[in-house]
């Protein structure tokens, strides 16, 4: 299991260290610091290093490295998952979910140590649910001492020992509200001839719940499998043919999904319903992947001509393929140019465009790209003659964007039902955001 | 007056900075000693915080050990926790520290009897973390006592403490086994995770401890916390490999097996049945198999409780519940499977949808090593692995490593996800080269593939774009992989040879040229009839290089390949040219 956890800054100094077992030598750690962290090439090195029989696994978070050392043959994903959880926990405790930095660690040093103690014992990860940790961390400004009233204490016991350790009993909210955010990242890799090489959507559903009691929730997306089943049931029960509206409705096929641990996986396996008792506050309910019938928000047709050795002309035809009622925000189109570019004459109908030599690209920034419009980008690139003739590798055009209230996959939330003994009313809010993941077009 | 204002200001500043100033403050150890000796808690706190800051910076603070140990009796939990942290850090730093650590034992023993379960757990955790051999008996006593505590939280701590004692003194093995055995029978899922971890570390081969609780562990797998699941899956994998026949090889053997007498030593545990029942009640909403497990528990006569899980054909409790529960049931397939083997495969499969990537990988490894080979399961595993591939960059590396070794054995599994392994422009070399291997594994195996277009052609055309990659090492690796694929598929031979020749001519990089000529050397041999066009070009290039012109044939390997090819195809190159070339070559052998 994990022998030690270190938090190291970019200079290679240990900010925090916690040794759970004493089998990793100090000299080995120094070797790791010297050979890996201090070299500043971690981007091109694998995240696992073996030095003298000790494995070092690290992740980077803002300006810090979180490193775990072990001498066992441990499941590497367990370690990385634990380190990522650590980041999540520290952010929640120190900076209210914003990325934390070295100064925050120093500021809350004792709390860091206490958290390190609670989350891991003898190298085995223990409790990592923020809610639960919160109830028995007592160095955080002495909010909750161990000697609290017996009622509290009883509650704590039931929470850390019960089957549902992500929610405590007796939560009360004046307004019962649920916010559902559906985020989608569109990944695209298109060849220069317009052929789609890879296209998929990575989606996640983030939920913020402010609900009283221990409510049971049922959540439904327009999942193709469910919808077909329901239609069949409807037909068989009422004998009617499904009406027109049903036929027009677009259902999506969820390729693959994973859930927060509050969701009953067995139930989903049987009949694909998503049922759960939610944690209080924000959590990631599910992730999904969709690879069929994706609406591409942007279509880009490139044309590149290398005219002799000193000129390249690039034109792109970009069209926004969503409804004219919507906008894409912060669109950035990065068009790569050869490294020996001298000058660049660009023409665009709107937005700002600039040749940025450090990125070896012409970058076109558009604050707002209206739906259902088309724009033409053209650039005349002049090259400086170089002594050694080199073939330009032609990296792909990359696109970034954000579209509100739009899902590239067509997913939408059909319902969220909340059942609680007291039978209160719940307000539900849904928001959809589509972003570009790896959106690349080869040229 | 002014000083008090100044200190007030200082305090305010400190409050704003939190504890950061302890890192910079130049308090002298003597001053800290004084702080620790004072009665006021805030002063003690200040001293401790400074100490911890120094420890965290890597300074040796063991000289203050005695001053800290004195504070172990302090009432304030905040000070106590910090003292504990310090204590664990330095307890075995030097002989004096070891002696002093013994002084603190009394206070731990007092805390072990506290009414608050968290205090008990904390005391146990810290005391067992002190690595001083002198107190091992006291530690052992404490663990044994806490293992039968009424709070599961304390029992969990006792379970995690077991490996600590074992690491300190291997002699205590037999005693610890007894405690592990007891804890494995625990009903709380919280305890089980840690108990299994202790088992895995202290006595991973003593399967006798697992036999009686095997089914319980299977049923509770989904309820154990995610970290425990990973460890348990690993333990179960070893167990299954040791105790069940390989389902993929047992078809023939089966009929004789059925008749054999079950090797069983039924252990009687009446209270275990009660426990499982209690679990059903507690789970209410979260049990996946409510109806099933209730009926099942009633079916089990108390005397035949899950004994040794070898052949349980006499035992039909589970057989009933198998009916039509899960879709995955048919997926697992193979009617020849042992009931218990089937059970463990069935309960682990839904965990593929876990949010914790570690669990997903553990399930995949488990099914890969212990499961039946059916398309449905393989597809589920591949899908889950491809999913976790999409998460953080650091995870990618490990997941790809796992996929690489799986795809080497069962390439069919990942064929539908071919495009997910295409290299992105931003992939670092260590990721892209694994992806290359995976693609190569898939493409070289799909020999009799009927799909259109066949995956090898998709992969080859993808590789063609990699050969222009900015990183020349990667480009040359992709050329080598393309050669491997073409060597397997006869249809790919001609286009690949053509492509390699073009690359060899157009590239200016030595690595790439070397890789492509090696590839040509390899592939041209396989070709039945050859017009020798490529060889003529190679001969020309070699001649250029021998005349001192720049041709890219600088490396020894490239030259060696060229010479081999010229020798092999000397008629195509021209009978009059070859001897001349060889003569020029021989002139270069200065060293002889």
CSV table of C-alpha atoms in Angstrom, one decimal, chain B residues 33-450:
chain,number,residue,atom,x,y,z
B,33,UNK,CA,10.2,24.7,24.9
B,34,UNK,CA,9.0,27.5,27.1
B,35,UNK,CA,5.7,27.7,25.2
B,36,UNK,CA,5.1,24.0,25.5
B,37,UNK,CA,5.7,24.2,29.3
B,38,UNK,CA,3.2,26.9,29.9
B,39,UNK,CA,-0.2,26.0,31.1
B,40,UNK,CA,-2.2,28.1,28.7
B,41,UNK,CA,-3.5,26.1,25.8
B,42,UNK,CA,-3.1,28.8,23.2
B,43,UNK,CA,0.6,28.9,24.0
B,44,UNK,CA,1.0,25.2,23.7
B,45,UNK,CA,-0.9,25.4,20.4
B,46,UNK,CA,1.5,28.0,19.2
B,47,UNK,CA,4.5,25.9,20.1
B,48,UNK,CA,3.1,22.8,18.5
B,49,UNK,CA,2.2,24.5,15.3
B,50,UNK,CA,5.7,25.9,15.0
B,51,UNK,CA,7.1,22.5,15.6
B,52,UNK,CA,4.9,20.9,13.0
B,53,UNK,CA,5.9,23.6,10.4
B,54,UNK,CA,9.5,22.7,11.0
B,55,UNK,CA,8.8,19.0,10.8
B,56,UNK,CA,7.0,19.6,7.5
B,57,UNK,CA,10.0,21.5,6.2
B,58,UNK,CA,12.1,18.5,6.9
B,59,UNK,CA,14.0,19.8,10.0
B,60,UNK,CA,15.0,17.4,12.7
B,61,UNK,CA,13.1,18.3,15.8
B,62,UNK,CA,13.6,15.2,17.9
B,63,UNK,CA,15.5,17.2,20.6
B,64,UNK,CA,12.2,18.6,21.7
B,65,UNK,CA,10.6,15.2,22.0
B,66,UNK,CA,10.5,15.1,25.7
B,67,UNK,CA,8.8,18.5,25.9
B,68,UNK,CA,6.1,17.3,23.6
B,69,UNK,CA,5.5,13.9,25.2
B,70,UNK,CA,4.6,15.7,28.4
B,71,UNK,CA,1.7,17.3,26.7
B,72,UNK,CA,0.1,14.0,25.7
B,73,UNK,CA,-2.2,14.3,28.7
B,74,UNK,CA,-3.6,17.7,27.6
B,75,UNK,CA,-7.4,17.8,27.5
B,76,UNK,CA,-7.7,19.9,24.3
B,77,UNK,CA,-8.3,17.7,21.4
B,78,UNK,CA,-6.6,20.1,19.0
B,79,UNK,CA,-3.3,20.0,21.0
B,80,UNK,CA,-3.7,16.3,21.4
B,81,UNK,CA,-3.9,15.6,17.7
B,82,UNK,CA,-0.8,17.6,17.0
B,83,UNK,CA,1.1,15.9,19.8
B,84,UNK,CA,0.1,12.6,18.3
B,85,UNK,CA,1.3,13.6,14.8
B,86,UNK,CA,4.6,14.6,16.3
B,87,UNK,CA,4.8,11.4,18.4
B,88,UNK,CA,4.3,9.1,15.5
B,89,UNK,CA,6.9,11.0,13.5
B,90,UNK,CA,9.7,10.8,16.0
B,91,UNK,CA,8.9,7.8,18.3
B,92,UNK,CA,11.7,5.7,16.9
B,93,UNK,CA,14.1,8.4,15.9
B,94,UNK,CA,16.6,7.7,18.7
B,95,UNK,CA,17.0,5.5,21.8
B,96,UNK,CA,16.0,8.3,24.1
B,97,UNK,CA,12.9,9.1,22.0
B,98,UNK,CA,12.0,5.4,22.2
B,99,UNK,CA,12.2,5.5,26.0
B,100,UNK,CA,10.3,8.6,26.2
B,101,UNK,CA,7.6,7.3,23.9
B,102,UNK,CA,6.9,4.6,26.5
B,103,UNK,CA,5.9,7.4,28.9
B,104,UNK,CA,3.0,8.2,26.7
B,105,UNK,CA,1.6,4.7,26.7
B,106,UNK,CA,-0.3,5.3,29.9
B,107,UNK,CA,-2.2,8.1,28.4
B,108,UNK,CA,-3.2,6.0,25.4
B,109,UNK,CA,-4.4,3.2,27.6
B,110,UNK,CA,-6.6,5.7,29.3
B,111,UNK,CA,-8.0,7.0,26.0
B,112,UNK,CA,-8.6,3.4,24.9
B,113,UNK,CA,-11.2,3.2,27.6
B,114,UNK,CA,-12.9,6.5,26.7
B,115,UNK,CA,-16.6,6.6,26.1
B,116,UNK,CA,-16.2,8.4,22.8
B,117,UNK,CA,-15.6,6.0,20.0
B,118,UNK,CA,-13.6,8.5,18.0
B,119,UNK,CA,-11.2,9.0,20.9
B,120,UNK,CA,-10.8,5.3,21.3
B,121,UNK,CA,-10.1,4.9,17.6
B,122,UNK,CA,-7.6,7.8,17.5
B,123,UNK,CA,-5.7,6.4,20.5
B,124,UNK,CA,-5.5,3.0,18.9
B,125,UNK,CA,-4.4,4.4,15.6
B,126,UNK,CA,-1.7,6.5,17.0
B,127,UNK,CA,-0.4,3.9,19.5
B,128,UNK,CA,-0.1,1.2,16.9
B,129,UNK,CA,1.7,3.7,14.6
B,130,UNK,CA,4.5,4.1,17.1
B,131,UNK,CA,7.1,1.9,15.8
B,132,UNK,CA,8.8,0.8,19.0
B,133,UNK,CA,9.3,-2.9,19.5
B,134,UNK,CA,9.2,-2.7,23.3
B,135,UNK,CA,5.5,-2.0,23.4
B,136,UNK,CA,4.4,-4.6,20.9
B,137,UNK,CA,2.6,-6.7,23.5
B,138,UNK,CA,0.6,-3.6,24.7
B,139,UNK,CA,-0.3,-2.9,21.1
B,140,UNK,CA,-1.4,-6.4,20.5
B,141,UNK,CA,-3.5,-6.4,23.6
B,142,UNK,CA,-5.1,-3.1,22.5
B,143,UNK,CA,-5.9,-4.4,19.0
B,144,UNK,CA,-7.4,-7.6,20.4
B,145,UNK,CA,-9.6,-5.6,22.7
B,146,UNK,CA,-10.7,-3.2,20.1
B,147,UNK,CA,-11.4,-5.9,17.6
B,148,UNK,CA,-14.4,-6.8,19.8
B,149,UNK,CA,-15.4,-3.2,20.4
B,150,UNK,CA,-19.1,-2.4,19.9
B,151,UNK,CA,-18.3,0.4,17.5
B,152,UNK,CA,-17.6,-0.6,13.9
B,153,UNK,CA,-15.4,2.4,13.5
B,154,UNK,CA,-13.1,1.2,16.3
B,155,UNK,CA,-13.1,-2.3,14.9
B,156,UNK,CA,-12.1,-0.9,11.5
B,157,UNK,CA,-9.2,0.8,13.1
B,158,UNK,CA,-8.2,-2.4,14.8
B,159,UNK,CA,-8.2,-4.1,11.4
B,160,UNK,CA,-5.9,-1.5,9.9
B,161,UNK,CA,-3.6,-1.8,12.9
B,162,UNK,CA,-2.9,-5.4,12.3
B,163,UNK,CA,-0.5,-5.0,9.4
B,164,UNK,CA,1.3,-2.3,11.4
B,165,UNK,CA,2.1,-4.8,14.2
B,166,UNK,CA,2.9,-7.5,11.6
B,167,UNK,CA,5.5,-5.2,10.0
B,168,UNK,CA,7.1,-4.6,13.4
B,169,UNK,CA,7.3,-8.2,14.5
B,170,UNK,CA,6.6,-11.1,12.1
B,171,UNK,CA,6.6,-13.5,15.1
B,172,UNK,CA,3.1,-12.3,16.1
B,173,UNK,CA,1.6,-13.9,12.9
B,174,UNK,CA,-0.5,-16.7,14.5
B,175,UNK,CA,-2.0,-14.4,17.0
B,176,UNK,CA,-2.9,-11.8,14.3
B,177,UNK,CA,-4.4,-14.5,12.1
B,178,UNK,CA,-6.9,-15.2,14.9
B,179,UNK,CA,-7.9,-11.6,15.0
B,180,UNK,CA,-8.2,-11.4,11.3
B,181,UNK,CA,-10.4,-14.5,11.3
B,182,UNK,CA,-12.6,-12.9,13.8
B,183,UNK,CA,-12.8,-9.6,11.9
B,184,UNK,CA,-13.6,-11.3,8.6
B,185,UNK,CA,-16.7,-12.6,10.3
B,186,UNK,CA,-17.8,-9.1,11.1
B,187,UNK,CA,-21.2,-8.0,9.8
B,188,UNK,CA,-20.3,-4.4,9.1
B,189,UNK,CA,-19.2,-3.6,5.6
B,190,UNK,CA,-17.0,-0.9,7.1
B,191,UNK,CA,-14.9,-3.4,9.0
B,192,UNK,CA,-14.8,-5.9,6.2
B,193,UNK,CA,-12.9,-3.7,3.8
B,194,UNK,CA,-10.0,-3.2,6.3
B,195,UNK,CA,-10.1,-6.8,7.5
B,196,UNK,CA,-9.6,-8.0,3.9
B,197,UNK,CA,-6.8,-5.5,3.6
B,198,UNK,CA,-5.2,-6.9,6.7
B,199,UNK,CA,-5.7,-10.4,5.3
B,200,UNK,CA,-4.0,-9.5,2.0
B,201,UNK,CA,-1.0,-8.1,3.8
B,202,UNK,CA,-0.5,-10.5,6.7
B,203,UNK,CA,-1.5,-13.9,5.4
B,204,UNK,CA,-2.6,-13.8,1.8
B,205,UNK,CA,-2.2,-17.5,1.3
B,206,UNK,CA,-4.3,-18.7,4.3
B,207,UNK,CA,-7.4,-19.4,2.2
B,208,UNK,CA,-8.9,-21.3,5.1
B,209,UNK,CA,-9.9,-17.9,6.6
B,210,UNK,CA,-11.8,-17.0,3.4
B,211,UNK,CA,-13.6,-20.3,2.9
B,212,UNK,CA,-16.3,-19.7,5.6
B,213,UNK,CA,-16.9,-16.1,4.5
B,214,UNK,CA,-16.6,-16.3,0.8
B,215,UNK,CA,-20.2,-16.0,0.0
B,216,UNK,CA,-20.8,-13.2,2.5
B,217,UNK,CA,-17.9,-11.3,0.9
B,218,UNK,CA,-19.4,-11.7,-2.5
B,219,UNK,CA,-22.8,-10.5,-1.4
B,220,UNK,CA,-21.4,-7.5,0.4
B,221,UNK,CA,-18.9,-6.6,-2.3
B,222,UNK,CA,-21.1,-3.8,-3.6
B,223,UNK,CA,-21.6,-2.3,-0.2
B,224,UNK,CA,-18.0,-2.1,0.9
B,225,UNK,CA,-16.3,1.2,0.4
B,226,UNK,CA,-14.6,1.8,-2.9
B,227,UNK,CA,-11.0,1.4,-1.6
B,228,UNK,CA,-12.0,-1.9,0.2
B,229,UNK,CA,-13.6,-3.1,-3.1
B,230,UNK,CA,-10.3,-2.8,-4.9
B,231,UNK,CA,-8.5,-4.8,-2.3
B,232,UNK,CA,-11.2,-7.4,-2.0
B,233,UNK,CA,-11.4,-7.9,-5.7
B,234,UNK,CA,-7.7,-8.6,-5.7
B,235,UNK,CA,-8.0,-11.1,-2.9
B,236,UNK,CA,-11.0,-12.8,-4.6
B,237,UNK,CA,-9.0,-13.1,-7.8
B,238,UNK,CA,-6.3,-15.1,-6.0
B,239,UNK,CA,-8.9,-17.1,-4.3
B,240,UNK,CA,-10.7,-18.0,-7.5
B,241,UNK,CA,-7.6,-18.8,-9.4
B,242,UNK,CA,-6.6,-21.2,-6.6
B,243,UNK,CA,-9.9,-22.9,-6.0
B,244,UNK,CA,-11.9,-23.1,-9.2
B,245,UNK,CA,-11.1,-24.8,-12.4
B,246,UNK,CA,-10.5,-22.5,-15.4
B,247,UNK,CA,-13.9,-22.2,-17.0
B,248,UNK,CA,-12.4,-21.8,-20.4
B,249,UNK,CA,-10.6,-25.1,-20.2
B,250,UNK,CA,-12.9,-27.3,-18.1
B,251,UNK,CA,-15.6,-28.2,-20.6
B,252,UNK,CA,-14.2,-31.6,-21.3
B,253,UNK,CA,-13.3,-32.3,-17.7
B,254,UNK,CA,-16.6,-31.3,-16.3
B,255,UNK,CA,-18.6,-34.5,-16.5
B,256,UNK,CA,-16.2,-36.4,-14.4
B,257,UNK,CA,-15.9,-33.5,-11.9
B,258,UNK,CA,-19.6,-33.4,-11.2
B,259,UNK,CA,-19.5,-36.9,-9.7
B,260,UNK,CA,-16.6,-36.2,-7.4
B,261,UNK,CA,-17.3,-35.9,-3.7
B,262,UNK,CA,-17.2,-32.3,-2.5
B,263,UNK,CA,-14.2,-31.6,-0.3
B,264,UNK,CA,-15.9,-29.8,2.5
B,265,UNK,CA,-15.3,-29.2,6.1
B,266,UNK,CA,-18.6,-27.6,7.1
B,267,UNK,CA,-18.0,-25.0,9.8
B,268,UNK,CA,-21.0,-24.2,11.8
B,269,UNK,CA,-21.8,-20.5,12.3
B,270,UNK,CA,-25.2,-19.9,13.5
B,271,UNK,CA,-24.8,-16.2,14.0
B,272,UNK,CA,-23.7,-15.6,10.5
B,273,UNK,CA,-27.1,-16.2,9.2
B,274,UNK,CA,-28.5,-13.7,11.6
B,275,UNK,CA,-26.0,-11.2,10.4
B,276,UNK,CA,-26.9,-11.5,6.7
B,277,UNK,CA,-30.5,-11.1,7.6
B,278,UNK,CA,-29.8,-7.9,9.5
B,279,UNK,CA,-28.0,-6.6,6.5
B,280,UNK,CA,-31.0,-7.1,4.3
B,281,UNK,CA,-33.1,-5.0,6.7
B,282,UNK,CA,-30.6,-2.3,6.9
B,283,UNK,CA,-30.0,-2.1,3.2
B,284,UNK,CA,-33.7,-1.5,2.3
B,285,UNK,CA,-33.1,1.0,-0.5
B,286,UNK,CA,-29.7,0.1,-1.5
B,287,UNK,CA,-29.7,-3.6,-1.8
B,288,UNK,CA,-29.5,-4.7,-5.3
B,289,UNK,CA,-31.1,-8.1,-4.8
B,290,UNK,CA,-33.5,-7.5,-2.0
B,291,UNK,CA,-36.0,-10.1,-2.9
B,292,UNK,CA,-33.4,-12.5,-3.8
B,293,UNK,CA,-31.2,-12.3,-0.8
B,294,UNK,CA,-34.1,-12.5,1.6
B,295,UNK,CA,-35.3,-15.7,0.1
B,296,UNK,CA,-31.8,-16.9,0.0
B,297,UNK,CA,-31.1,-16.4,3.6
B,298,UNK,CA,-34.2,-18.3,4.6
B,299,UNK,CA,-33.2,-21.1,2.4
B,300,UNK,CA,-29.9,-21.6,4.1
B,301,UNK,CA,-30.2,-24.1,6.9
B,302,UNK,CA,-28.0,-22.8,9.7
B,303,UNK,CA,-25.8,-25.9,9.8
B,304,UNK,CA,-24.8,-25.8,6.2
B,305,UNK,CA,-23.8,-22.1,6.1
B,306,UNK,CA,-21.4,-21.3,3.3
B,307,UNK,CA,-18.7,-23.7,4.1
B,308,UNK,CA,-15.9,-24.5,1.8
B,309,UNK,CA,-16.9,-23.2,-1.6
B,310,UNK,CA,-15.7,-26.0,-3.7
B,311,UNK,CA,-18.5,-28.1,-5.2
B,312,UNK,CA,-21.8,-27.0,-4.0
B,313,UNK,CA,-24.0,-29.0,-6.3
B,314,UNK,CA,-25.7,-30.5,-3.2
B,315,UNK,CA,-26.7,-27.0,-2.2
B,316,UNK,CA,-29.5,-25.4,-4.1
B,317,UNK,CA,-30.1,-22.2,-2.1
B,318,UNK,CA,-28.5,-20.0,-4.7
B,319,UNK,CA,-29.7,-21.9,-7.6
B,320,UNK,CA,-33.2,-20.7,-7.0
B,321,UNK,CA,-32.3,-17.1,-6.8
B,322,UNK,CA,-30.5,-17.2,-10.0
B,323,UNK,CA,-33.6,-17.1,-12.1
B,324,UNK,CA,-33.9,-13.9,-14.1
B,325,UNK,CA,-32.2,-11.3,-12.0
B,326,UNK,CA,-29.7,-9.6,-14.1
B,327,UNK,CA,-29.0,-9.2,-17.7
B,328,UNK,CA,-25.4,-9.9,-16.9
B,329,UNK,CA,-26.4,-13.4,-15.9
B,330,UNK,CA,-26.6,-14.7,-19.4
B,331,UNK,CA,-23.5,-12.7,-20.3
B,332,UNK,CA,-21.4,-14.6,-17.9
B,333,UNK,CA,-22.6,-17.6,-19.8
B,334,UNK,CA,-21.0,-21.0,-19.7
B,335,UNK,CA,-23.2,-23.5,-18.0
B,336,UNK,CA,-20.2,-25.4,-16.7
B,337,UNK,CA,-19.4,-22.8,-14.1
B,338,UNK,CA,-19.3,-23.6,-10.5
B,339,UNK,CA,-22.1,-21.9,-8.6
B,340,UNK,CA,-19.8,-19.9,-6.4
B,341,UNK,CA,-17.6,-18.9,-9.2
B,342,UNK,CA,-20.7,-17.7,-11.1
B,343,UNK,CA,-21.8,-15.8,-8.0
B,344,UNK,CA,-18.6,-13.9,-7.7
B,345,UNK,CA,-18.5,-13.1,-11.4
B,346,UNK,CA,-22.1,-11.9,-11.3
B,347,UNK,CA,-21.7,-9.6,-8.3
B,348,UNK,CA,-18.6,-8.0,-9.5
B,349,UNK,CA,-19.8,-7.0,-12.9
B,350,UNK,CA,-22.1,-4.1,-12.0
B,351,UNK,CA,-19.1,-2.4,-10.3
B,352,UNK,CA,-17.8,-1.6,-13.8
B,353,UNK,CA,-20.0,1.4,-13.6
B,354,UNK,CA,-18.3,2.7,-10.5
B,355,UNK,CA,-17.0,6.3,-10.4
B,356,UNK,CA,-13.7,5.2,-9.0
B,357,UNK,CA,-11.4,4.2,-11.8
B,358,UNK,CA,-9.4,2.0,-9.5
B,359,UNK,CA,-12.5,-0.2,-8.9
B,360,UNK,CA,-13.2,-0.4,-12.6
B,361,UNK,CA,-9.6,-1.5,-13.3
B,362,UNK,CA,-9.8,-4.1,-10.5
B,363,UNK,CA,-13.0,-5.5,-11.9
B,364,UNK,CA,-11.6,-5.7,-15.4
B,365,UNK,CA,-8.4,-7.4,-14.1
B,366,UNK,CA,-10.6,-9.8,-12.1
B,367,UNK,CA,-12.8,-10.8,-15.0
B,368,UNK,CA,-9.9,-11.0,-17.4
B,369,UNK,CA,-8.0,-13.4,-15.2
B,370,UNK,CA,-10.9,-15.3,-13.6
B,371,UNK,CA,-13.9,-14.9,-15.9
B,372,UNK,CA,-15.3,-16.8,-18.8
B,373,UNK,CA,-14.4,-15.6,-22.2
B,374,UNK,CA,-17.7,-14.5,-23.7
B,375,UNK,CA,-18.2,-11.7,-26.2
B,376,UNK,CA,-20.7,-9.9,-24.0
B,377,UNK,CA,-18.5,-9.7,-20.9
B,378,UNK,CA,-15.5,-8.7,-23.0
B,379,UNK,CA,-17.4,-5.9,-24.6
B,380,UNK,CA,-18.5,-4.6,-21.2
B,381,UNK,CA,-14.9,-4.7,-19.9
B,382,UNK,CA,-13.5,-3.0,-23.0
B,383,UNK,CA,-16.2,-0.3,-22.8
B,384,UNK,CA,-15.4,0.5,-19.2
B,385,UNK,CA,-11.7,0.6,-19.8
B,386,UNK,CA,-12.1,2.9,-22.8
B,387,UNK,CA,-14.3,5.1,-20.6
B,388,UNK,CA,-11.8,5.5,-17.8
B,389,UNK,CA,-9.2,6.2,-20.5
B,390,UNK,CA,-11.0,9.5,-21.1
B,391,UNK,CA,-10.3,10.8,-17.6
B,392,UNK,CA,-7.3,12.4,-16.2
B,393,UNK,CA,-4.0,12.4,-18.0
B,394,UNK,CA,-2.1,10.5,-15.3
B,395,UNK,CA,-4.7,7.7,-15.3
B,396,UNK,CA,-4.4,7.3,-19.0
B,397,UNK,CA,-0.9,6.0,-18.8
B,398,UNK,CA,-1.8,3.2,-16.4
B,399,UNK,CA,-5.1,2.3,-18.2
B,400,UNK,CA,-3.3,2.1,-21.5
B,401,UNK,CA,-0.7,-0.1,-20.0
B,402,UNK,CA,-3.5,-2.5,-18.9
B,403,UNK,CA,-5.2,-2.4,-22.2
B,404,UNK,CA,-1.9,-3.1,-24.0
B,405,UNK,CA,-1.4,-6.3,-22.1
B,406,UNK,CA,-5.0,-7.3,-22.5
B,407,UNK,CA,-5.0,-6.6,-26.2
B,408,UNK,CA,-1.9,-8.7,-26.6
B,409,UNK,CA,-3.9,-11.7,-25.4
B,410,UNK,CA,-7.4,-10.9,-26.6
B,411,UNK,CA,-7.2,-8.3,-29.4
B,412,UNK,CA,-10.8,-8.9,-30.5
B,413,UNK,CA,-11.9,-7.3,-27.3
B,414,UNK,CA,-10.8,-3.8,-28.3
B,415,UNK,CA,-11.5,-3.9,-32.0
B,416,UNK,CA,-14.7,-1.8,-31.8
B,417,UNK,CA,-12.8,0.9,-30.0
B,418,UNK,CA,-10.0,1.1,-32.5
B,419,UNK,CA,-10.5,4.8,-33.1
B,420,UNK,CA,-10.2,5.6,-29.4
B,421,UNK,CA,-6.6,4.6,-29.6
B,422,UNK,CA,-5.7,7.0,-32.4
B,423,UNK,CA,-3.0,9.3,-31.3
B,424,UNK,CA,-3.9,12.9,-30.6
B,425,UNK,CA,-1.5,15.7,-31.4
B,426,UNK,CA,-1.1,16.6,-27.8
B,427,UNK,CA,-0.3,13.1,-26.6
B,428,UNK,CA,3.2,12.8,-25.0
B,429,UNK,CA,5.5,10.1,-26.4
B,430,UNK,CA,5.0,7.7,-23.5
B,431,UNK,CA,1.3,7.7,-24.2
B,432,UNK,CA,1.4,7.6,-28.0
B,433,UNK,CA,3.9,4.7,-28.1
B,434,UNK,CA,1.6,2.6,-26.0
B,435,UNK,CA,-1.3,3.5,-28.2
B,436,UNK,CA,0.8,2.4,-31.2
B,437,UNK,CA,1.4,-1.0,-29.6
B,438,UNK,CA,-2.3,-1.4,-28.9
B,439,UNK,CA,-3.3,-0.5,-32.5
B,440,UNK,CA,-0.6,-2.8,-33.7
B,441,UNK,CA,-1.9,-5.7,-31.5
B,442,UNK,CA,-5.4,-5.2,-32.8
B,443,UNK,CA,-4.4,-4.9,-36.5
B,444,UNK,CA,-2.0,-7.8,-36.6
B,445,UNK,CA,-4.6,-10.2,-35.2
B,446,UNK,CA,-7.5,-9.4,-37.4
B,447,UNK,CA,-6.3,-11.7,-40.0
B,448,UNK,CA,-9.6,-13.3,-41.0
B,449,UNK,CA,-11.6,-10.2,-40.3
B,450,UNK,CA,-14.6,-9.8,-42.5
